[in-house]
Coordinates of C-alpha atoms in Angstrom, one line a residue:
M1050 CA -89.2 172.0 48.8
T1051 CA -91.9 169.2 49.1
I1052 CA -92.5 167.2 46.1
A1053 CA -96.1 166.2 45.5
R1054 CA -96.2 162.6 44.4
T1055 CA -98.7 161.2 42.0
P1056 CA -99.6 157.7 42.8
A1057 CA -97.5 154.9 41.2
P1058 CA -98.9 153.5 38.0
A1059 CA -101.2 150.4 38.9
K1060 CA -99.3 148.1 36.6
V1061 CA -95.6 148.4 36.8
L1062 CA -94.7 145.3 34.5
R1063 CA -96.4 145.8 31.3
T1064 CA -94.7 143.4 28.9
E1065 CA -93.5 139.8 29.0
Y1066 CA -90.0 140.9 28.6
Q1067 CA -90.2 143.3 31.4
K1068 CA -91.7 140.4 33.7
S1069 CA -88.7 138.2 32.5
V1070 CA -86.1 140.9 33.6
A1071 CA -87.8 141.4 36.8
S1072 CA -87.9 137.6 37.5
Y1073 CA -84.1 137.6 36.8
W1074 CA -83.1 140.4 39.2
N1075 CA -85.7 139.2 42.0
K1076 CA -83.8 135.8 41.8
E1077 CA -80.2 137.2 41.3
K1078 CA -77.9 136.6 44.3
D1079 CA -74.6 136.9 42.4
P1080 CA -71.5 136.9 44.7
V1081 CA -70.2 139.4 42.3
N1082 CA -72.8 141.8 43.6
L1083 CA -73.3 140.7 47.2
R1084 CA -69.7 140.1 48.3
L1085 CA -68.2 143.2 47.0
G1086 CA -71.3 145.2 48.7
D1087 CA -70.5 143.6 51.9
V1088 CA -67.1 145.4 51.9
D1089 CA -68.7 148.6 53.2
G1090 CA -72.6 148.3 52.6
L1091 CA -72.6 149.9 49.2
Y1092 CA -74.2 147.4 47.0
H1093 CA -73.6 148.2 43.3
H1094 CA -75.0 146.8 40.1
H1095 CA -72.3 148.2 37.6
Y1096 CA -68.6 147.9 36.9
G1097 CA -65.4 149.6 37.7
V1098 CA -63.2 152.1 36.3
G1099 CA -59.6 153.4 37.1
E1100 CA -56.1 152.0 37.7
V1101 CA -55.9 148.6 39.4
D1102 CA -53.6 148.1 42.3
W1103 CA -52.1 145.0 41.1
S1104 CA -50.3 144.5 44.4
V1105 CA -53.6 142.9 45.7
L1106 CA -52.3 139.6 43.8
E1107 CA -49.3 139.6 45.8
G1108 CA -49.0 138.6 49.5
P1109 CA -50.6 135.7 51.5
E1110 CA -52.5 133.2 49.4
E1111 CA -55.3 132.7 52.0
T1112 CA -56.4 136.4 51.8
R1113 CA -55.7 137.1 48.1
D1114 CA -59.3 136.8 47.1
E1115 CA -60.5 139.2 50.0
R1116 CA -57.9 141.7 48.7
I1117 CA -59.1 141.2 45.1
I1118 CA -62.7 141.7 46.3
A1119 CA -62.0 145.0 48.1
E1120 CA -60.1 146.4 45.1
M1121 CA -62.9 145.6 42.7
H1122 CA -65.4 147.3 45.1
R1123 CA -63.2 150.3 45.3
L1124 CA -63.3 150.5 41.4
E1125 CA -67.0 150.2 41.2
T1126 CA -67.3 152.9 43.8
A1127 CA -65.0 155.0 41.7
Q1128 CA -67.2 154.6 38.7
A1129 CA -70.3 155.9 40.7
D1130 CA -68.1 158.9 41.8
V1131 CA -67.4 159.5 38.1
L1132 CA -71.2 159.6 37.3
L1133 CA -72.0 161.9 40.3
D1134 CA -69.2 164.4 39.3
H1135 CA -71.3 165.1 36.1
L1136 CA -74.6 165.7 37.8
G1137 CA -74.0 169.6 38.3
D1138 CA -74.7 171.9 41.2
V1139 CA -77.0 169.7 43.3
K1140 CA -78.4 171.4 46.5
P1141 CA -79.5 169.6 49.6
D1142 CA -83.3 170.7 48.8
D1143 CA -83.2 169.0 45.2
H1144 CA -84.8 165.9 44.3
L1145 CA -82.9 163.2 42.0
L1146 CA -84.1 160.1 40.4
D1147 CA -82.0 157.0 40.2
A1148 CA -83.5 155.1 37.3
G1149 CA -82.9 151.4 37.5
C1150 CA -81.4 151.7 41.0
G1151 CA -80.3 148.0 41.6
R1152 CA -79.4 147.6 45.4
G1153 CA -79.2 151.4 45.7
G1154 CA -75.4 152.1 46.3
S1155 CA -75.2 155.0 43.9
S1156 CA -78.4 156.6 45.6
I1157 CA -76.8 156.5 49.0
M1158 CA -73.4 158.0 47.6
A1159 CA -75.6 160.9 45.9
N1160 CA -77.3 161.6 49.3
A1161 CA -73.9 161.4 51.2
R1162 CA -72.3 163.8 48.7
F1163 CA -74.9 166.4 48.2
G1164 CA -77.4 165.8 51.1
C1165 CA -80.2 165.7 48.7
H1166 CA -83.3 163.8 48.3
V1167 CA -82.9 160.7 46.1
D1168 CA -85.8 158.2 44.9
G1169 CA -84.6 155.1 43.4
I1170 CA -86.8 152.9 41.1
S1171 CA -86.6 149.3 40.0
I1172 CA -88.9 146.7 38.5
S1173 CA -87.3 144.1 40.9
E1174 CA -89.2 144.2 44.2
K1175 CA -86.4 142.1 45.9
Q1176 CA -83.9 144.9 45.0
V1177 CA -86.2 147.5 46.2
E1178 CA -86.8 145.7 49.6
F1179 CA -83.1 145.3 49.8
A1180 CA -82.1 149.0 49.0
N1181 CA -84.7 150.3 51.6
H1182 CA -83.4 148.2 54.1
Q1183 CA -79.9 149.6 53.4
A1184 CA -81.2 153.1 53.8
D1185 CA -83.0 152.4 57.1
I1186 CA -79.5 150.9 58.4
R1187 CA -77.8 154.1 57.3
G1188 CA -80.2 156.3 59.0
V1189 CA -81.0 158.2 55.7
A1190 CA -84.7 156.6 54.7
D1191 CA -86.0 160.2 55.3
R1192 CA -84.2 161.4 52.1
V1193 CA -83.4 158.1 50.2
R1194 CA -86.3 156.0 49.3
Y1195 CA -86.6 153.3 46.7
H1196 CA -89.9 152.3 44.9
F1197 CA -91.1 149.4 42.7
R1198 CA -91.8 151.3 39.6
N1199 CA -91.2 151.4 35.9
M1200 CA -88.5 153.8 34.5
L1201 CA -90.7 154.4 31.5
D1202 CA -93.8 155.5 33.6
T1203 CA -92.8 156.4 37.3
G1204 CA -95.7 158.4 38.4
F1205 CA -93.4 161.2 39.7
E1206 CA -94.3 164.7 39.1
S1207 CA -93.4 166.4 35.9
G1208 CA -90.5 168.9 36.4
S1209 CA -89.7 167.7 39.8
R1210 CA -86.2 166.3 39.3
K1211 CA -83.0 168.5 39.4
A1212 CA -81.1 165.6 37.9
I1213 CA -81.6 162.0 36.9
W1214 CA -79.3 159.1 36.0
N1215 CA -79.0 155.7 34.6
N1216 CA -76.0 153.7 35.6
E1217 CA -75.9 150.5 33.3
S1218 CA -79.7 150.0 32.9
T1219 CA -80.5 151.8 29.6
M1220 CA -80.1 148.3 27.8
Y1221 CA -83.3 147.2 29.3
V1222 CA -85.8 149.7 27.8
D1223 CA -86.6 151.6 24.5
L1224 CA -84.6 154.8 24.5
H1225 CA -87.0 157.2 23.1
E1226 CA -89.7 156.1 25.5
L1227 CA -86.9 156.3 28.3
F1228 CA -85.8 159.8 27.3
A1229 CA -89.2 161.1 26.9
E1230 CA -90.0 160.2 30.5
H1231 CA -86.9 161.6 31.9
A1232 CA -87.3 165.0 30.0
R1233 CA -90.8 165.2 31.5
Q1234 CA -89.5 164.8 35.1
L1235 CA -86.4 167.1 34.8
E1236 CA -86.9 170.7 35.4
F1237 CA -85.7 173.1 32.9
G1238 CA -81.9 173.0 32.8
G1239 CA -81.9 169.9 34.8
R1240 CA -79.2 167.3 34.2
Y1241 CA -79.3 163.7 32.8
V1242 CA -76.4 161.4 33.0
T1243 CA -75.9 157.8 31.8
I1244 CA -73.0 155.4 32.0
T1245 CA -73.7 152.6 29.6
G1246 CA -72.1 149.9 27.2
C1247 CA -73.1 150.4 23.6
Y1248 CA -72.2 148.8 20.4
N1249 CA -69.9 150.5 17.9
D1250 CA -72.1 151.4 14.9
V1251 CA -68.8 152.0 12.8
T1252 CA -67.8 148.3 12.8
G1253 CA -71.4 147.1 12.0
G1254 CA -74.2 145.4 13.9
R1255 CA -73.5 143.6 17.4
S1256 CA -70.3 141.5 17.4
K1257 CA -70.3 137.8 18.8
A1258 CA -68.9 139.2 21.9
V1259 CA -71.8 141.8 22.3
A1260 CA -74.4 139.2 21.6
Q1261 CA -72.9 137.1 24.3
I1262 CA -73.2 140.0 26.7
D1263 CA -76.8 140.4 25.8
Q1264 CA -77.6 136.9 26.3
H1265 CA -76.0 136.6 29.7
Y1266 CA -77.9 139.6 31.1
T1267 CA -81.2 139.2 29.2
C1268 CA -80.6 142.8 27.9
N1269 CA -80.6 144.6 24.3
I1270 CA -77.4 146.6 24.0
H1271 CA -78.2 149.7 21.9
P1272 CA -75.8 151.1 19.2
R1273 CA -73.9 154.1 20.2
S1274 CA -75.8 156.6 17.8
A1275 CA -79.1 155.5 19.2
Y1276 CA -78.4 157.4 22.4
F1277 CA -77.7 160.6 20.8
K1278 CA -80.7 160.4 18.5
A1279 CA -83.1 159.7 21.1
M1280 CA -81.7 162.4 23.4
T1281 CA -82.1 165.0 20.6
A1282 CA -85.6 164.0 19.8
N1283 CA -86.5 164.5 23.5
D1284 CA -85.1 167.9 24.2
L1285 CA -82.0 166.5 26.1
V1286 CA -78.9 168.1 24.6
P1287 CA -75.5 166.2 25.3
I1288 CA -72.9 168.6 26.9
S1289 CA -70.2 165.8 27.8
V1290 CA -69.3 162.7 26.4
V1291 CA -66.4 160.5 28.0
D1292 CA -65.1 157.3 26.4
L1293 CA -64.6 155.2 29.8
T1294 CA -63.6 152.0 27.7
P1295 CA -59.9 152.3 28.5
D1296 CA -60.6 153.0 32.0
T1297 CA -62.9 149.9 32.5
I1298 CA -60.7 147.4 30.8
P1299 CA -58.1 146.9 34.1
Y1300 CA -61.3 146.1 36.2
W1301 CA -62.3 143.4 33.9
E1302 CA -58.8 141.9 33.8
L1303 CA -58.9 141.9 37.6
R1304 CA -62.2 140.5 37.7
A1305 CA -61.3 137.7 35.5
K1306 CA -58.7 136.6 38.3
S1307 CA -61.4 136.7 41.0
S1308 CA -63.5 134.0 42.7
V1309 CA -66.7 135.8 41.7
A1310 CA -65.9 135.6 37.9
T1311 CA -69.0 134.5 36.0
G1312 CA -67.6 133.6 32.7
I1313 CA -68.7 136.8 31.0
E1314 CA -65.4 138.5 31.5
G1315 CA -64.0 137.1 28.3
P1316 CA -66.7 138.7 26.0
F1317 CA -66.5 141.8 27.7
L1318 CA -62.7 142.2 27.3
D1319 CA -62.9 140.8 23.6
A1320 CA -65.6 143.4 22.8
Y1321 CA -63.7 146.2 24.3
R1322 CA -60.4 145.4 22.7
E1323 CA -61.6 144.7 19.3
G1324 CA -63.4 148.2 19.3
S1325 CA -67.0 146.6 18.8
F1326 CA -68.2 147.8 22.4
H1327 CA -67.8 151.0 24.1
Y1328 CA -68.4 152.2 27.7
L1329 CA -69.5 155.8 27.7
L1330 CA -70.7 158.4 30.1
I1331 CA -73.1 160.9 28.4
A1332 CA -74.3 164.0 30.3
A1333 CA -77.0 166.2 28.8
D1334 CA -79.2 169.1 29.8
R1335 CA -82.8 169.3 29.5
V1336 CA -83.8 172.3 27.2

């Protein structure tokens, strides 16, 4: 099936905030993203889940950091696999959307698993350029393409997507606007999946640790309840909710011991351990 493509909206960056976020990611060359991606060419912009192989801290000191980097990358790739596990029955002719794709690792993985078409979008032109280069290197540019577009107004045709996901990118946008646009693009019965950090409404507003995370990444972390309210209002019915918080804490403990630690590890661990911050996977169907 060939998807007709409407032209990209003329203006991608529509607010000063969007311009500031785009500027941040255009300039970003953080080793915590690049060095991990160099392990096997899959460049992620999210965190990891699963049990840590703590033996990486043992052995020769001169290769210790290399072992930690490889283990962190394994956990981040495992996180993307968990997300892909929830996309449903995807066929090679299906078209998927990676909203807020970063440098494109999850899109590459989706194509490798399903053989499907994937479009990734980012408001960072540098990320889009980098990701398209990786698709070229891997020989999948005919099925995996990245675009400089806004996830709130992509220009892609209505009902054209079998599945859409956000992997740690919802905290940069208004959820009602985002889910309205996703619902427009999904076919009836199509699947939406997000993995995201959200603050715990039960404990009140943003904790000090959550506020530090917001400041560090120039983002606006949403309360947990906001996801379900916005999905319900936009014809997305949650079918699976998985609390990944216990599964991501070991990753952060390992990252804190690495050479690519950025100083934000402490606030993440504090927020998770005190219960003010949750790491959730939410899968929903378009009805």
